[in-house]
Short mmCIF file of C-alpha atoms in Angstrom, two decimals:
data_model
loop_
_atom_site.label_atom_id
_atom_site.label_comp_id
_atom_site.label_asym_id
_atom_site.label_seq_id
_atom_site.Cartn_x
_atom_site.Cartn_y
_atom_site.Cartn_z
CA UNK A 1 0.00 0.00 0.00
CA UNK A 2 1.19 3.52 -0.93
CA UNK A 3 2.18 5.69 1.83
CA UNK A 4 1.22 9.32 1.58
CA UNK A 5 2.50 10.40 5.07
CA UNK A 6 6.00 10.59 5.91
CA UNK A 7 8.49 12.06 8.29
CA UNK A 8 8.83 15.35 7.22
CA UNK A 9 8.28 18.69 7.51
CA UNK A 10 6.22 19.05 4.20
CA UNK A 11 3.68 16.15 4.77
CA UNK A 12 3.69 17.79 8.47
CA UNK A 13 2.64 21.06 6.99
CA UNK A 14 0.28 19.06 4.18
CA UNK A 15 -2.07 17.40 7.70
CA UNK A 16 -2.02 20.41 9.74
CA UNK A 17 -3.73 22.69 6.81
CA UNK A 18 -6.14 19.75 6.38
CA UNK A 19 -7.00 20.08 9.58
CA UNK A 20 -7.28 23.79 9.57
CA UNK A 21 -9.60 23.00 6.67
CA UNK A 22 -11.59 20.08 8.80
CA UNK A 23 -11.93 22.82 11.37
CA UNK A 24 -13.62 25.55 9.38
CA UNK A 25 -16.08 23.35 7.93
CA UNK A 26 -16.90 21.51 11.14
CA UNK A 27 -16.98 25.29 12.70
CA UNK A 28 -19.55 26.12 10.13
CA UNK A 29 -21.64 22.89 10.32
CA UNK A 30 -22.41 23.76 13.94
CA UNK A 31 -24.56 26.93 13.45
CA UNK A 32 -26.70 23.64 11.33
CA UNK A 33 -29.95 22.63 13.44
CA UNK A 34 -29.36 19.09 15.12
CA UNK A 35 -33.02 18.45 14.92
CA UNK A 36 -33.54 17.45 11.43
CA UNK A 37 -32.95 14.61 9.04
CA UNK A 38 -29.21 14.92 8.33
CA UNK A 39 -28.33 16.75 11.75
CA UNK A 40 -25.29 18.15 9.70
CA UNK A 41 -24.00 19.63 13.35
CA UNK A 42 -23.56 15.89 14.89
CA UNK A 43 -19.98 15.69 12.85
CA UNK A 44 -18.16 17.64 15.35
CA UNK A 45 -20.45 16.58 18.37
CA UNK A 46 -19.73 12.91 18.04
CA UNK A 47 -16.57 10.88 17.83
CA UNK A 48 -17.32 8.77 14.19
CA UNK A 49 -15.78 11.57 12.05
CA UNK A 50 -12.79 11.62 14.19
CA UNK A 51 -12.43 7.86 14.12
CA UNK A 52 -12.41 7.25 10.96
CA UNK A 53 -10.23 10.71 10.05
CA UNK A 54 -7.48 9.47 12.56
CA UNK A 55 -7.31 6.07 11.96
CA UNK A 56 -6.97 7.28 8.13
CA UNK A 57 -3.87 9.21 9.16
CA UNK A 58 -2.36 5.58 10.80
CA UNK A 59 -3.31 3.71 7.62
CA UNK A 60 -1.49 6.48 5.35
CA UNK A 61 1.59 6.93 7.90
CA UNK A 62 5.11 5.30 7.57
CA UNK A 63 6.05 5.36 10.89
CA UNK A 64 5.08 5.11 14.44
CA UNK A 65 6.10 8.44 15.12
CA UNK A 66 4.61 10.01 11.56
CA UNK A 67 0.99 8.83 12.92
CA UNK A 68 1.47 10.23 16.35
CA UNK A 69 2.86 13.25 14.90
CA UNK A 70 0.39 13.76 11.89
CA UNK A 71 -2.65 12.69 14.29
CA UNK A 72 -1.71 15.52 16.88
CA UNK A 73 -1.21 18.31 13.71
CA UNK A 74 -4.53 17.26 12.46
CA UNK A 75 -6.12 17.60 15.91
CA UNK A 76 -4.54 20.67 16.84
CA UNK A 77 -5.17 22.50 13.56
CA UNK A 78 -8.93 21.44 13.57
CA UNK A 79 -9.57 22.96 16.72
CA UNK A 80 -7.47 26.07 16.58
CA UNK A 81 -9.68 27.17 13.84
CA UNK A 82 -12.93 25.73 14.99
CA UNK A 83 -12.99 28.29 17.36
CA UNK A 84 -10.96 30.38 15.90
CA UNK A 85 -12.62 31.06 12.97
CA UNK A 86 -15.64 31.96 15.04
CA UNK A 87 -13.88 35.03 16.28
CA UNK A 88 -12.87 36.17 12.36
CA UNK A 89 -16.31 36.06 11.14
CA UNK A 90 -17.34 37.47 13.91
CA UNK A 91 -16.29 40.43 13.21
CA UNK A 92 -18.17 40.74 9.98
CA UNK A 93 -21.38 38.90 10.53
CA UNK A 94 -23.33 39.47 14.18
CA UNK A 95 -24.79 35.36 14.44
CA UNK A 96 -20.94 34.28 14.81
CA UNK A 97 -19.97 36.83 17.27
CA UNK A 98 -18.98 35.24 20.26
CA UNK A 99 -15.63 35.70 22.64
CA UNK A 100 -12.78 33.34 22.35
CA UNK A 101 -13.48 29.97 23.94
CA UNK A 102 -10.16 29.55 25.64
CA UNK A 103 -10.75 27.52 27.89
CA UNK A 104 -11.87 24.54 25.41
CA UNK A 105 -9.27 25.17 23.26
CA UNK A 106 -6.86 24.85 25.41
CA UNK A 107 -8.67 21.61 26.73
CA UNK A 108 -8.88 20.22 23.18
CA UNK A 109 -5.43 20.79 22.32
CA UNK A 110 -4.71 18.76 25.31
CA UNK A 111 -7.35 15.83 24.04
CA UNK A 112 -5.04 16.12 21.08
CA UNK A 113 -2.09 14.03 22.85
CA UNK A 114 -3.79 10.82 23.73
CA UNK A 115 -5.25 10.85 20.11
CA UNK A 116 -1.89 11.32 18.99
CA UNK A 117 -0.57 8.16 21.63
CA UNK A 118 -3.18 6.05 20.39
CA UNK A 119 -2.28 6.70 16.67
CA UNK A 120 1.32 5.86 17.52
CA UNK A 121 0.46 2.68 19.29
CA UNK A 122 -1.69 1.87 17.03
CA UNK A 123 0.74 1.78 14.21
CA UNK A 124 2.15 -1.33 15.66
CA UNK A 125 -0.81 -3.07 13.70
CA UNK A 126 1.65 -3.73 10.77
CA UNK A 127 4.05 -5.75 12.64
CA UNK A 128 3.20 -9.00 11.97
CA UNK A 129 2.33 -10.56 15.24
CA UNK A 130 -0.39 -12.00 17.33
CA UNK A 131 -1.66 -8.70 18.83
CA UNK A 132 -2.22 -6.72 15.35
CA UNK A 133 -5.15 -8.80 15.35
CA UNK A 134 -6.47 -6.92 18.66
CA UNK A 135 -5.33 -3.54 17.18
CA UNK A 136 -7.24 -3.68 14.58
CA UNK A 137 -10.13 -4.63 15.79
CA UNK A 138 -10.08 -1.03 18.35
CA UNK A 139 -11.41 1.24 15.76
CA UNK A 140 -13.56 -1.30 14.13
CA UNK A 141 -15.49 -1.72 17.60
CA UNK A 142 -15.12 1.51 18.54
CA UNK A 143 -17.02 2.70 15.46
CA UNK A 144 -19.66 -0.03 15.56
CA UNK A 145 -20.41 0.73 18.66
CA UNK A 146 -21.22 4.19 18.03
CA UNK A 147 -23.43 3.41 14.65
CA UNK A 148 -25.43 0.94 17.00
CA UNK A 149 -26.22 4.13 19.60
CA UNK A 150 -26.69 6.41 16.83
CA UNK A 151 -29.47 3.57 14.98
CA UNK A 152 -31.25 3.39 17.92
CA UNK A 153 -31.68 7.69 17.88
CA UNK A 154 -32.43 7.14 14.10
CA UNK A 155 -35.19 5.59 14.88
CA UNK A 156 -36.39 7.71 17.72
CA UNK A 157 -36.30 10.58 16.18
CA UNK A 158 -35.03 10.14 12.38
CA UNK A 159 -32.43 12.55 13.06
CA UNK A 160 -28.51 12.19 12.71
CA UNK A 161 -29.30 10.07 9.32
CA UNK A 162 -25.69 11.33 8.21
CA UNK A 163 -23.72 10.26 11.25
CA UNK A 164 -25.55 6.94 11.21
CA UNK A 165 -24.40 6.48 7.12
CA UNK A 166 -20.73 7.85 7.78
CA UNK A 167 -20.03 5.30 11.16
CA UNK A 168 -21.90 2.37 9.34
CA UNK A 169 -19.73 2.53 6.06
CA UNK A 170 -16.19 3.59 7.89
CA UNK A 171 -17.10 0.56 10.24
CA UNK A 172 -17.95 -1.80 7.08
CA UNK A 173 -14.95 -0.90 5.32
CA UNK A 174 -12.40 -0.75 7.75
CA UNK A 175 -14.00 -3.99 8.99
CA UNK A 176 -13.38 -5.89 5.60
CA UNK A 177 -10.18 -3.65 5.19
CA UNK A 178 -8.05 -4.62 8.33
CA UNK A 179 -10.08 -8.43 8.16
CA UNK A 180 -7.84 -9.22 5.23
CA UNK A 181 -4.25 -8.20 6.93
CA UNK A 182 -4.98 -9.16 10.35
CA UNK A 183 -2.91 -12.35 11.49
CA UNK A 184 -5.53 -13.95 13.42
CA UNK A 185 -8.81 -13.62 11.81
CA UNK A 186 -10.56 -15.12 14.70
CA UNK A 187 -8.86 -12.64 17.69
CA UNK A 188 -10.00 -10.11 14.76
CA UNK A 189 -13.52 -10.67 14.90
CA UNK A 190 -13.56 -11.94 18.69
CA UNK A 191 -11.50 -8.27 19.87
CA UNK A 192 -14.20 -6.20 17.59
CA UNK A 193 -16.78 -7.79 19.68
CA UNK A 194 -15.26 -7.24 22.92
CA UNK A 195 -13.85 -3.52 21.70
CA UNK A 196 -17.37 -2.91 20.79
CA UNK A 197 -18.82 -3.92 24.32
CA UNK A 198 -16.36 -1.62 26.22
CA UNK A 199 -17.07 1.34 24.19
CA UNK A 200 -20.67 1.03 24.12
CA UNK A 201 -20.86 0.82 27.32
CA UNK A 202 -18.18 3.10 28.38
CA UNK A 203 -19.32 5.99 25.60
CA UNK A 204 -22.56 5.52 24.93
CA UNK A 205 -24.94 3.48 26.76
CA UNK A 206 -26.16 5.77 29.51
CA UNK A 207 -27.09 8.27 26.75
CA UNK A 208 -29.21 5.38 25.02
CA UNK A 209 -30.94 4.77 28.42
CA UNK A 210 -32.14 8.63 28.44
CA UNK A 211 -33.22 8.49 25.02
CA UNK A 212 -35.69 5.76 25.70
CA UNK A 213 -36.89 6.74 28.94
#
C-alpha cells in the first residue's frame, strides 16, 4: 500500500492545513440545526468523524512516530480554527460573534495528545504478530459501537441520518479492510466484539438509556 505520510516537515505542513480545513467546515456545520434529518451539526459533536479521520492518518503513515505526529497536527489545527474562525467572522457577521473559547481550546489541544498516543500505538498493527489482530479490531469496535447508539436515535427521532451512514460505512470498510491483513482472523472478529462492548458501554450506553426513557 502507498504511503502518503511521511516524516517530514512538508507532509507535516500538508495534515495540519487539512486540519485547519476540517476545522472551518466543522466550525460552520455547527450553526446547522441538530433536529432534522441529516443533523449536519452531529460531525463535530460525536466521535465517528474523528475515528475514521485518525485512523486514516495511521493507515497512510510510515512510521510510528509520523501517525502520532500527523494525528496531533490534524487535531490541533482542527480545533485552533474551529474556534478560531468563530472570532474572524465574527467580526463581519453578528450570528458568529462570540468571545474566544479559551478555555476549550486549550482543553482540546490537550485531548489532542492521547489521540496522537493512540495513533502511535496503534501503528504497531503492521508488525506482523499475534496482537495486530487486537489492534485492529479497536477502531472497528469503537465505530460499531457508536453506529449501533446512533441507529437506535435514528429511529427515535429520524435525526442524525448522516452520522448513522458515515459510522456504518467507515465501520464496514475498515471492517473488511483490516479483516484481510490481520494475522488472526478469529482474535479479529472476537476483539471487535469485545472492543465494541467496552465502548458502548463506556461511551454511549447511559445516553441510550435517556433516550428511551
Amino acid at each position: 500500500m502507498i504511503r502518503e505520510l511521511k516524516d517530514d516537515g512538508k507532509s507535516y505542513i500538508k495534515i495540519f492545513l487539512i486540519g485547519i480545513l476540517v476545522g472551518c467546515i466543522t466550525r460552520l456545520l455547527d450553526y446547522c440545526s441538530l433536529d432534522t434529518l441529516w443533523s449536519w451539526s452531529s460531525i463535530q459533536t460525536l466521535l465517528g468523524f474523528w475515528m475514521i479521520s485518525n485512523t486514516i492518518i495511521v493507515v497512510k503513515s510510515s512510521s510510528n512516530k509520523c501517525a502520532g505526529i500527523s494525528s496531533f497536527l490534524y487535531m490541533f489545527g482542527m480545533t485552533l480554527s474551529f474556534y478560531g474562525l468563530q472570532v474572524i467572522l465574527g467580526m463581519f457577521i453578528p450570528m458568529f460573534s462570540d468571545r474566544f473559547r479559551f478555555s476549550l481550546f486549550i482543553m482540546f489541544t490537550i485531548l489532542s495528545i492521547p489521540c496522537a498516543i493512540a495513533a502511535f500505538i496503534l501503528y504497531y498493527w503492521n508488525k506482523n504478530e499475534f496482537y495486530n489482530s487486537v489492534l485492529y479490531s479497536l477502531p472497528v469496535g469503537a465505530l460499531f459501537s457508536e453506529t449501533v447508539a446512533i441507529a437506535i436515535k435514528f429511529h427515535m427521532t429520524h435525526t442524525f441520518l448522516f452520522q448513522l451512514l458515515m459510522d456504518g460505512i467507515g465501520t464496514i470498510a475498515f471492517g473488511v479492510l483490516f479483516f484481510k491483513k490481520v494475522k488472526n482472523r478469529y482474535v479479529y472478529l472476537f476483539s471487535i466484539i469485545i472492543s465494541f462492548l467496552v465502548f458502548y458501554f463506556i461511551l454511549y450506553h447511559r445516553e441510550v438509556l435517556t433516550w428511551l426513557e
